[in-house]
Amino acid sequence: GTQGQLFSVTDDLSGSIFKVADISGVPILDVNSSGEVTIDDQLTVMNIASQQIINATSIDSNTFAAGTRFEAATGSKEAPSYTFTADLDTGMFLGAVDNLHFTVGGDENLQIRSGYLDITQYIRHIGDADTYFGFTAANQFQVIAGGNTNLNVQGNGVDLSYAGSTRLATQSGGIAITGELITTGDVGIGVTNPSYTLEVDGTMFSS
């Protein structure tokens, strides 16, 4: 850091071997004999072979200690910490401690945290836009195939559908069936192991 000295190169194997400072002598870059790089404010690292460029600001003194890690700011869904030059609102950021978030176009789509993988809405099959499953609202899960909702799970019941029409629904008083009940074995009502096509334990009435 001598004023007016811009570069400094030494053969000191126990300390700095290359330094760059501004005109006032304030250090900008320091490379020591252990291979550690200290940069004062802003870093641009370029991989000559792959031409990949990594930009970061506010690098602290421990960022590249022993080459152990790369640190970035927390970021947000609108401005993620790790992003792309041509798409600045798509990338990855830290939503909270131990909570990794992914954003696309400024919309948060995926969260990873201890024991959980959280999605915002749907998981879809690539190449089949009308077949997917996911969450349409709180306490509601749906499975859609060919554009038809075949399974609808809510906090108070389950609906099974065929071609968009509900065939079976759980209700507070029991199960509602629309259409035919097709079976290949014996049916028991109040009977655990029926011996006949239809076996009823109790009174049966029809009208």
CSV table of C-alpha atoms in Angstrom, one decimal, residues 6 87 198:
chain,number,residue,atom,x,y,z
A,6,LEU,CA,0.1,0.4,-8.4
A,87,ASP,CA,-32.7,-12.7,-17.6
A,198,LEU,CA,-75.2,-59.1,-2.7
